[in-house]
XYZ file of N, CA and C in Angstrom:
681
model
N -25.176 -3.168 4.498
C -24.225 -3.498 3.433
C -24.100 -5.016 3.331
N -24.501 -5.572 2.205
C -24.528 -7.017 2.027
C -23.412 -7.517 1.105
N -22.423 -6.656 0.882
C -21.350 -7.047 -0.038
C -20.543 -8.194 0.564
N -20.299 -9.229 -0.228
C -19.515 -10.376 0.204
C -18.123 -10.312 -0.423
N -17.126 -10.158 0.432
C -15.749 -10.088 -0.060
C -15.285 -11.470 -0.503
N -14.628 -11.483 -1.649
C -14.063 -12.732 -2.177
C -12.748 -12.393 -2.875
N -11.642 -12.669 -2.199
C -10.326 -12.313 -2.733
C -9.749 -13.380 -3.666
N -10.351 -14.556 -3.692
C -9.758 -15.639 -4.475
C -9.643 -15.319 -5.961
N -10.680 -14.738 -6.609
C -10.522 -14.424 -8.039
C -9.376 -13.450 -8.323
N -9.115 -12.568 -7.345
C -8.020 -11.607 -7.507
C -6.678 -12.264 -7.234
N -6.593 -13.003 -6.129
C -5.322 -13.621 -5.747
C -4.894 -14.709 -6.724
N -5.852 -15.292 -7.422
C -5.502 -16.286 -8.441
C -4.718 -15.670 -9.589
N -4.809 -14.348 -9.702
C -4.085 -13.638 -10.767
C -2.733 -13.107 -10.270
N -2.182 -13.729 -9.233
C -0.938 -13.225 -8.651
C 0.229 -13.157 -9.643
N 0.330 -14.070 -10.630
C 1.438 -13.898 -11.587
C 1.359 -12.576 -12.346
N 0.129 -12.182 -12.729
C -0.040 -10.903 -13.424
C 0.286 -9.736 -12.495
N -0.165 -9.819 -11.238
C 0.141 -8.758 -10.283
C 1.635 -8.662 -10.020
N 2.298 -9.801 -9.931
C 3.743 -9.805 -9.719
C 4.466 -9.194 -10.917
N 4.003 -9.516 -12.111
C 4.611 -8.944 -13.316
C 4.399 -7.432 -13.365
N 3.188 -6.999 -13.003
C 2.920 -5.566 -12.986
C 3.747 -4.836 -11.945
N 3.900 -5.459 -10.759
C 4.723 -4.846 -9.715
C 6.178 -4.747 -10.153
N 6.674 -5.784 -10.835
C 8.051 -5.763 -11.321
C 8.248 -4.664 -12.374
N 7.249 -4.493 -13.236
C 7.316 -3.416 -14.225
C 7.339 -2.056 -13.547
N 6.534 -1.900 -12.493
C 6.537 -0.651 -11.728
C 7.904 -0.394 -11.112
N 8.519 -1.433 -10.559
C 9.856 -1.294 -9.967
C 10.873 -0.899 -11.035
N 10.809 -1.517 -12.194
C 11.740 -1.186 -13.272
C 11.565 0.254 -13.740
N 10.310 0.658 -13.954
C 10.037 2.038 -14.355
C 10.588 3.021 -13.330
N 10.343 2.735 -12.057
C 10.767 3.642 -10.989
C 12.276 3.711 -10.892
N 12.952 2.563 -11.019
C 14.405 2.545 -10.892
C 15.069 3.331 -12.020
N 14.651 3.054 -13.259
C 15.256 3.748 -14.410
C 14.976 5.242 -14.339
N 13.718 5.592 -14.013
C 13.359 7.014 -13.943
C 14.080 7.712 -12.792
N 14.324 7.002 -11.695
C 15.038 7.598 -10.561
C 16.477 7.915 -10.938
N 17.159 6.958 -11.550
C 18.568 7.158 -11.925
C 18.704 8.270 -12.961
N 17.922 8.165 -14.036
C 18.022 9.167 -15.102
C 17.481 10.523 -14.646
N 16.426 10.505 -13.830
C 15.865 11.762 -13.330
C 16.824 12.480 -12.397
N 17.555 11.713 -11.579
C 18.554 12.331 -10.706
C 19.663 12.972 -11.539
N 20.105 12.270 -12.584
C 21.150 12.827 -13.457
C 20.657 14.099 -14.144
N 19.431 14.053 -14.675
C 18.867 15.231 -15.335
C 18.687 16.376 -14.349
N 18.210 16.065 -13.151
C 18.018 17.100 -12.135
C 19.322 17.747 -11.720
N 20.393 16.945 -11.637
C 21.704 17.483 -11.273
C 22.212 18.446 -12.340
N 22.104 18.031 -13.598
C 22.542 18.896 -14.703
C 21.741 20.187 -14.725
N 20.428 20.080 -14.533
C 19.589 21.281 -14.558
C 19.854 22.181 -13.352
N 20.162 21.574 -12.210
C 20.487 22.378 -11.025
C 21.749 23.187 -11.259
N 22.724 22.583 -11.922
C 23.946 23.319 -12.262
C 23.627 24.428 -13.254
N 22.711 24.134 -14.191
C 22.302 25.165 -15.140
C 21.594 26.317 -14.473
N 20.792 26.007 -13.450
C 20.074 27.061 -12.725
C 21.024 27.963 -11.949
N 22.211 27.429 -11.611
C 23.204 28.212 -10.880
C 24.339 28.679 -11.779
N 24.139 28.566 -13.083
C 25.181 28.943 -14.032
C 25.352 30.466 -14.099
N 26.547 30.870 -14.535
C 26.804 32.302 -14.755
C 26.223 32.781 -16.084
N 25.805 31.847 -16.924
C 25.242 32.194 -18.229
C 23.739 32.415 -18.102
N 23.299 33.614 -18.419
C 21.894 33.953 -18.280
C 20.987 33.101 -19.136
N 21.411 32.816 -20.372
C 20.560 32.033 -21.274
C 20.350 30.615 -20.744
N 21.367 30.057 -20.091
C 21.248 28.711 -19.546
C 20.330 28.703 -18.327
N 20.424 29.737 -17.491
C 19.517 29.840 -16.345
C 18.070 29.967 -16.801
N 17.852 30.768 -17.850
C 16.487 30.952 -18.353
C 15.958 29.663 -18.979
N 16.824 28.937 -19.688
C 16.406 27.695 -20.347
C 16.005 26.643 -19.321
N 16.864 26.407 -18.336
C 16.546 25.410 -17.320
C 15.389 25.865 -16.441
N 15.322 27.180 -16.176
C 14.208 27.700 -15.388
C 12.877 27.516 -16.097
N 12.873 27.729 -17.410
C 11.654 27.529 -18.184
C 11.204 26.078 -18.173
N 12.184 25.171 -18.294
C 11.859 23.733 -18.233
C 11.254 23.359 -16.890
N 11.866 23.826 -15.813
C 11.384 23.497 -14.473
C 9.973 24.040 -14.255
N 9.738 25.282 -14.630
C 8.420 25.880 -14.418
C 7.362 25.203 -15.283
N 7.731 24.844 -16.524
C 6.767 24.203 -17.420
C 6.356 22.831 -16.904
N 7.284 22.094 -16.332
C 6.979 20.744 -15.858
C 6.287 20.771 -14.504
N 6.754 21.608 -13.598
C 6.196 21.612 -12.239
C 4.796 22.218 -12.180
N 4.395 22.929 -13.215
C 3.090 23.582 -13.212
C 2.116 22.971 -14.202
N 2.411 21.762 -14.658
C 1.494 21.024 -15.529
C 1.381 19.596 -15.021
N 0.239 18.926 -15.252
C 0.053 17.564 -14.738
C 0.930 16.544 -15.470
N 1.351 15.531 -14.737
C 2.117 14.442 -15.336
C 1.318 13.741 -16.426
N 0.012 13.656 -16.242
C -0.836 13.004 -17.248
C -0.758 13.731 -18.582
N -0.817 15.067 -18.546
C -0.727 15.850 -19.790
C 0.649 15.682 -20.418
N 1.685 15.682 -19.607
C 3.042 15.507 -20.131
C 3.200 14.153 -20.816
N 2.672 13.098 -20.191
C 2.787 11.766 -20.782
C 1.967 11.663 -22.068
N 0.783 12.264 -22.109
C -0.022 12.263 -23.328
C 0.693 13.008 -24.454
N 1.339 14.120 -24.093
C 2.052 14.894 -25.100
C 3.199 14.079 -25.695
N 3.961 13.403 -24.834
C 5.130 12.661 -25.304
C 4.754 11.426 -26.115
N 3.629 10.793 -25.765
C 3.233 9.573 -26.468
C 2.341 9.872 -27.664
N 1.214 10.525 -27.408
C 0.227 10.724 -28.463
C 0.477 11.994 -29.269
N 0.953 13.040 -28.582
C 1.221 14.281 -29.302
C 2.359 14.129 -30.298
N 3.474 13.561 -29.833
C 4.625 13.384 -30.727
C 4.333 12.378 -31.830
N 3.539 11.353 -31.519
C 3.214 10.372 -32.563
C 2.397 11.011 -33.679
N 1.570 11.992 -33.330
C 0.806 12.714 -34.359
C 1.719 13.523 -35.256
N 2.882 13.910 -34.710
C 3.858 14.660 -35.496
C 4.851 13.739 -36.210
N 4.631 12.421 -36.096
C 5.492 11.467 -36.792
C 6.614 10.892 -35.957
N 6.682 11.268 -34.671
C 7.726 10.739 -33.779
C 7.100 9.649 -32.920
N 7.390 8.405 -33.235
C 6.798 7.292 -32.504
C 7.847 6.614 -31.628
N 7.374 6.003 -30.560
C 8.257 5.283 -29.635
C 7.441 4.217 -28.928
N 8.088 3.158 -28.448
C 7.366 2.143 -27.679
C 6.726 2.747 -26.426
N 5.632 2.153 -25.999
C 4.894 2.671 -24.847
C 5.787 2.765 -23.612
N 6.570 1.722 -23.333
C 7.395 1.720 -22.128
C 8.488 2.778 -22.201
N 9.039 2.987 -23.396
C 10.046 4.045 -23.564
C 9.409 5.404 -23.293
N 8.211 5.609 -23.827
C 7.518 6.862 -23.582
C 7.172 7.059 -22.114
N 6.808 5.965 -21.431
C 6.493 6.057 -20.003
C 7.726 6.460 -19.200
N 8.865 5.827 -19.507
C 10.113 6.176 -18.814
C 10.483 7.623 -19.098
N 10.358 8.038 -20.356
C 10.711 9.402 -20.732
C 9.839 10.416 -19.987
N 8.539 10.138 -19.906
C 7.637 11.055 -19.206
C 7.997 11.161 -17.722
N 8.314 10.034 -17.099
C 8.679 10.047 -15.683
C 10.006 10.759 -15.457
N 10.965 10.541 -16.361
C 12.276 11.188 -16.226
C 12.145 12.700 -16.373
N 11.410 13.130 -17.383
C 11.224 14.568 -17.598
C 10.541 15.198 -16.393
N 9.564 14.489 -15.827
C 8.826 15.028 -14.686
C 9.684 15.090 -13.429
N 10.300 13.970 -13.071
C 11.075 13.942 -11.827
C 12.344 14.766 -11.940
N 12.850 14.939 -13.160
C 14.043 15.762 -13.353
C 13.819 17.193 -12.902
N 12.626 17.733 -13.172
C 12.330 19.113 -12.774
C 12.251 19.247 -11.260
N 11.621 18.288 -10.598
C 11.508 18.349 -9.144
C 12.863 18.105 -8.479
N 13.624 17.158 -9.024
C 14.965 16.900 -8.484
C 15.858 18.117 -8.641
N 15.693 18.826 -9.746
C 16.491 20.017 -10.009
C 16.356 21.027 -8.876
N 15.137 21.314 -8.482
C 14.922 22.313 -7.437
C 15.430 21.841 -6.079
N 15.286 20.542 -5.804
C 15.785 20.017 -4.533
C 17.303 20.089 -4.481
N 17.955 19.654 -5.561
C 19.417 19.670 -5.598
C 19.933 21.102 -5.618
N 19.227 21.984 -6.325
C 19.630 23.394 -6.355
C 19.620 23.994 -4.953
N 18.614 23.625 -4.170
C 18.564 24.111 -2.795
C 19.767 23.615 -2.001
N 20.166 22.360 -2.251
C 21.341 21.828 -1.575
C 22.613 22.539 -1.982
N 22.745 22.829 -3.276
C 23.936 23.528 -3.771
C 24.019 24.935 -3.190
N 22.886 25.616 -3.140
C 22.879 26.988 -2.631
C 23.139 27.045 -1.126
N 23.001 25.892 -0.447
C 23.270 25.870 0.987
C 24.772 25.758 1.296
N 25.570 25.473 0.271
C 27.017 25.380 0.465
C 27.591 26.791 0.642
N 28.264 27.021 1.742
C 28.817 28.342 2.023
C 29.981 28.653 1.078
N 30.028 29.898 0.617
C 31.096 30.295 -0.312
C 32.482 30.148 0.314
N 32.552 30.246 1.625
C 33.836 30.090 2.286
C 34.430 28.712 2.078
N 33.564 27.690 1.916
C 34.057 26.342 1.660
C 34.696 26.259 0.278
N 34.110 26.954 -0.681
C 34.687 26.967 -2.030
C 36.031 27.681 -2.033
N 36.104 28.773 -1.323
C 37.361 29.507 -1.250
C 38.442 28.680 -0.554
N 38.065 27.957 0.491
C 39.016 27.105 1.194
C 39.518 25.992 0.287
N 38.618 25.426 -0.511
C 39.016 24.357 -1.426
C 39.985 24.870 -2.480
N 39.742 26.078 -2.978
C 40.649 26.665 -3.962
C 42.014 26.949 -3.350
N 42.010 27.378 -2.096
C 43.287 27.640 -1.419
C 44.088 26.363 -1.216
N 43.389 25.237 -1.091
C 44.069 23.957 -0.923
C 44.595 23.403 -2.237
N 44.271 24.072 -3.317
C 44.762 23.650 -4.621
C 43.976 22.521 -5.256
N 42.732 22.335 -4.853
C 41.913 21.287 -5.453
C 41.522 21.673 -6.872
N 41.437 20.673 -7.727
C 41.021 20.926 -9.108
C 39.529 21.246 -9.143
N 39.064 21.764 -10.275
C 37.648 22.104 -10.405
C 36.768 20.863 -10.232
N 37.246 19.741 -10.762
C 36.476 18.502 -10.633
C 36.406 18.060 -9.170
N 37.504 18.167 -8.456
C 37.526 17.800 -7.042
C 36.631 18.724 -6.226
N 36.681 20.016 -6.531
C 35.818 20.973 -5.831
C 34.352 20.648 -6.095
N 34.033 20.370 -7.352
C 32.648 20.069 -7.722
C 32.140 18.830 -6.990
N 32.949 17.784 -6.950
C 32.507 16.527 -6.372
C 32.515 16.537 -4.842
N 33.648 16.948 -4.255
C 33.827 16.827 -2.810
C 33.256 18.006 -2.013
N 33.200 19.181 -2.617
C 32.790 20.378 -1.876
C 31.370 20.820 -2.233
N 30.955 20.564 -3.472
C 29.644 21.050 -3.912
C 28.612 19.929 -3.983
N 28.799 18.997 -4.920
C 27.735 18.040 -5.220
C 27.458 17.067 -4.073
N 28.495 16.412 -3.591
C 28.262 15.389 -2.570
C 27.682 15.972 -1.275
N 28.245 17.068 -0.735
C 27.616 17.655 0.460
C 26.203 18.171 0.199
N 25.984 18.711 -1.018
C 24.649 19.227 -1.338
C 23.625 18.097 -1.366
N 23.972 16.997 -2.023
C 23.054 15.855 -2.090
C 22.834 15.266 -0.704
N 23.889 15.232 0.098
C 23.755 14.702 1.456
C 22.744 15.511 2.267
N 22.750 16.820 2.102
C 21.842 17.674 2.867
C 20.390 17.502 2.447
N 20.167 17.249 1.175
C 18.787 17.154 0.691
C 18.372 15.711 0.414
N 19.190 14.755 0.844
C 18.919 13.353 0.541
C 17.543 12.891 1.021
N 17.107 13.224 2.246
C 15.755 12.798 2.664
C 14.655 13.311 1.738
N 14.782 14.560 1.293
C 13.774 15.129 0.386
C 13.808 14.431 -0.967
N 15.015 14.130 -1.447
C 15.137 13.411 -2.720
C 14.524 12.022 -2.625
N 14.827 11.317 -1.535
C 14.295 9.966 -1.359
C 12.769 9.984 -1.345
N 12.190 10.936 -0.634
C 10.726 11.042 -0.583
C 10.152 11.344 -1.957
N 10.833 12.190 -2.714
C 10.356 12.535 -4.046
C 10.389 11.335 -4.976
N 11.397 10.489 -4.836
C 11.500 9.304 -5.690
C 10.460 8.251 -5.297
N 10.101 8.190 -4.029
C 9.003 7.304 -3.620
C 7.691 7.801 -4.219
N 7.481 9.109 -4.194
C 6.292 9.679 -4.835
C 6.279 9.397 -6.328
N 7.467 9.369 -6.937
C 7.564 9.032 -8.358
C 7.046 7.622 -8.604
N 7.429 6.678 -7.743
C 6.962 5.303 -7.898
C 5.436 5.246 -7.816
N 4.854 5.977 -6.876
C 3.401 5.992 -6.751
C 2.752 6.659 -7.964
N 3.397 7.709 -8.481
C 2.846 8.420 -9.643
C 2.965 7.610 -10.919
N 3.799 6.574 -10.908
C 3.948 5.756 -12.122
C 2.642 5.057 -12.488
N 1.694 4.989 -11.555
C 0.395 4.385 -11.859
C -0.331 5.146 -12.963
N 0.014 6.432 -13.119
C -0.607 7.236 -14.176
C -0.244 6.697 -15.552
N 0.887 6.010 -15.647
C 1.331 5.505 -16.949
C 0.397 4.446 -17.516
N -0.495 3.905 -16.682
C -1.479 2.948 -17.193
C -2.414 3.611 -18.190
N -2.568 4.936 -18.084
C -3.473 5.664 -18.980
C -2.938 5.741 -20.401
N -1.639 5.502 -20.578
C -1.069 5.510 -21.930
C -0.779 4.093 -22.414
N -1.238 3.105 -21.641
C -1.112 1.720 -22.070
C 0.028 0.947 -21.450
N 0.742 1.531 -20.491
C 1.843 0.816 -19.848
C 1.282 -0.283 -18.953
N 1.847 -1.469 -19.053
C 1.372 -2.609 -18.269
C 2.087 -2.666 -16.922
N 1.982 -1.581 -16.164
C 2.552 -1.601 -14.819
C 1.481 -2.094 -13.845
N 1.725 -1.952 -12.548
C 0.860 -2.574 -11.550
C -0.589 -2.120 -11.658
N -0.812 -0.813 -11.770
C -2.185 -0.322 -11.825
C -2.868 -0.732 -13.127
N -2.109 -0.742 -14.235
C -2.672 -1.169 -15.504
C -3.095 -2.628 -15.477
N -2.255 -3.473 -14.884
C -2.592 -4.889 -14.746
C -3.803 -5.059 -13.833
N -3.843 -4.297 -12.743
C -4.967 -4.392 -11.806
C -6.283 -3.999 -12.471
N -6.238 -3.001 -13.333
C -7.449 -2.611 -14.058
C -7.947 -3.748 -14.943
N -6.995 -4.455 -15.569
C -7.382 -5.590 -16.420
C -8.008 -6.706 -15.580
N -7.428 -6.971 -14.413
C -7.972 -8.007 -13.533
C -9.359 -7.613 -13.033
N -9.514 -6.326 -12.708
C -10.821 -5.844 -12.247
C -11.888 -6.014 -13.325
N -11.506 -5.763 -14.571
C -12.463 -5.907 -15.672
C -12.868 -7.362 -15.876
N -11.940 -8.280 -15.560
C -12.229 -9.705 -15.744
C -12.999 -10.300 -14.572
N -12.733 -9.819 -13.361
C -13.322 -10.432 -12.167
C -14.477 -9.642 -11.571
N -14.545 -8.338 -11.861
C -15.564 -7.447 -11.307
C -15.494 -7.379 -9.776
N -14.314 -7.623 -9.210
C -14.125 -7.536 -7.761
C -13.424 -6.220 -7.452
N -14.213 -5.118 -7.416
C -13.640 -3.780 -7.272
C -12.962 -3.573 -5.920
N -13.684 -3.855 -4.837
C -13.108 -3.653 -3.507
C -11.836 -4.479 -3.325
N -11.913 -5.713 -3.714
C -10.810 -6.627 -3.471
C -9.539 -6.210 -4.211
N -9.677 -5.856 -5.467
C -8.483 -5.506 -6.245
C -7.838 -4.239 -5.717
N -8.661 -3.286 -5.263
C -8.069 -2.043 -4.762
C -7.479 -2.214 -3.367
N -8.008 -3.138 -2.583
C -7.383 -3.455 -1.299
C -6.026 -4.108 -1.524
N -5.971 -5.034 -2.474
C -4.695 -5.679 -2.814
C -3.706 -4.645 -3.342
N -4.184 -3.744 -4.194
C -3.308 -2.684 -4.711
C -2.768 -1.821 -3.577
N -3.628 -1.462 -2.639
C -3.206 -0.650 -1.497
C -2.074 -1.328 -0.738
N -2.217 -2.630 -0.505
C -1.205 -3.382 0.240
C 0.102 -3.452 -0.553
N 0.014 -3.717 -1.852
C 1.222 -3.862 -2.678
C 1.964 -2.532 -2.789
N 1.238 -1.451 -3.042
C 1.889 -0.141 -3.137
C 2.504 0.268 -1.798
N 1.823 -0.072 -0.702
C 2.379 0.229 0.617
C 3.679 -0.540 0.834
N 3.688 -1.817 0.433
C 4.900 -2.628 0.570
C 6.028 -2.085 -0.304
N 5.698 -1.670 -1.529
C 6.720 -1.113 -2.420
C 7.286 0.190 -1.847
N 6.417 1.008 -1.260
C 6.882 2.272 -0.677
C 7.848 2.029 0.470
N 7.499 1.112 1.365
C 8.383 0.805 2.494
C 9.686 0.171 2.015
N 9.597 -0.661 0.982
C 10.806 -1.275 0.445
C 11.734 -0.222 -0.159
N 11.157 0.743 -0.871
C 11.966 1.816 -1.441
C 12.605 2.667 -0.359
N 11.827 2.993 0.666
C 12.379 3.808 1.756
C 13.513 3.072 2.464
N 13.362 1.769 2.645
C 14.430 0.977 3.245
C 15.656 0.972 2.339
N 15.430 0.817 1.040
C 16.541 0.835 0.098
C 17.290 2.158 0.099
N 16.556 3.253 0.138
C 17.201 4.565 0.178
C 17.938 4.782 1.500
N 17.373 4.252 2.590
C 18.057 4.365 3.880
C 19.382 3.605 3.857
N 19.367 2.396 3.324
C 20.595 1.610 3.233
C 21.609 2.278 2.299
N 21.132 2.823 1.182
C 22.022 3.527 0.262
C 22.629 4.749 0.927
N 21.814 5.486 1.674
C 22.329 6.657 2.376
C 23.378 6.298 3.402
N 23.162 5.186 4.127
C 24.153 4.737 5.099
C 25.457 4.346 4.421
N 25.351 3.880 3.169
C 26.543 3.444 2.440
C 27.333 4.613 1.870
N 26.658 5.573 1.273
C 27.375 6.636 0.555
C 27.644 7.860 1.418
N 27.010 7.927 2.597
C 27.260 9.053 3.500
C 27.788 8.539 4.835
N 29.037 8.090 4.862
C 29.585 7.516 6.105
C 29.630 8.512 7.260
N 29.771 9.809 6.957
C 29.831 10.806 8.026
C 28.529 10.816 8.822
N 27.413 10.740 8.114
C 26.126 10.699 8.805
C 25.976 9.405 9.597
N 26.522 8.322 9.041
C 26.441 7.053 9.741
C 27.203 7.121 11.067
N 28.371 7.741 11.041
C 29.198 7.840 12.251
C 28.551 8.767 13.285
N 27.932 9.853 12.789
C 27.318 10.821 13.704
C 25.921 10.378 14.161
N 25.386 9.397 13.466
C 24.040 8.960 13.823
C 22.952 9.903 13.351
N 23.288 10.729 12.345
C 22.297 11.681 11.812
C 21.268 10.929 10.987
N 19.978 11.133 11.224
C 18.953 10.404 10.462
C 18.989 10.778 8.991
N 18.718 9.788 8.143
C 18.692 10.026 6.707
C 17.245 10.196 6.273
């Protein structure tokens, strides 16, 4: 193997790589927040007493979890535009990520909700707590606390999956790297740099979720339970 590594042409493009990494962080953050909200609403729908609502949310979850993110993003960007519904590329990228992660978050949160013992709900009602207090203190917060590690891992996977958005024209990290590769023809070097940057972003996200968990779940912090 006579290949000569030369990272300088790639590293000289660090402003573009930094911009792409920042775009990836923005996409991941917005999709995480909105996807968590969507997943929570759908999880409540999956546990609703209304059959039509359970079927509706169940259909959404099955349709998203059993189809590729690439197809979903193409449908939202190119499919809808063919029908006359146009949107900016970045808006479409965020929408595709939110729709996708919302379905996965739904099932994770639903598992947490179903783990809450009915006796806790009965005890809360006996204490005279309002429905909102029961929902927040007895159902949602304990449920999220139980599945928080799984949620955090899923959101890290979301950040890694955001690289697919380059296929619809989003200028995130992988999209920028493809442009640099086309200009420099340094295939090995650009993908090694990408590997390092994505690894750093993953560890940074995991650290952020760990710190957030320590902040919002003081009981686990006191008990020393790993997040």
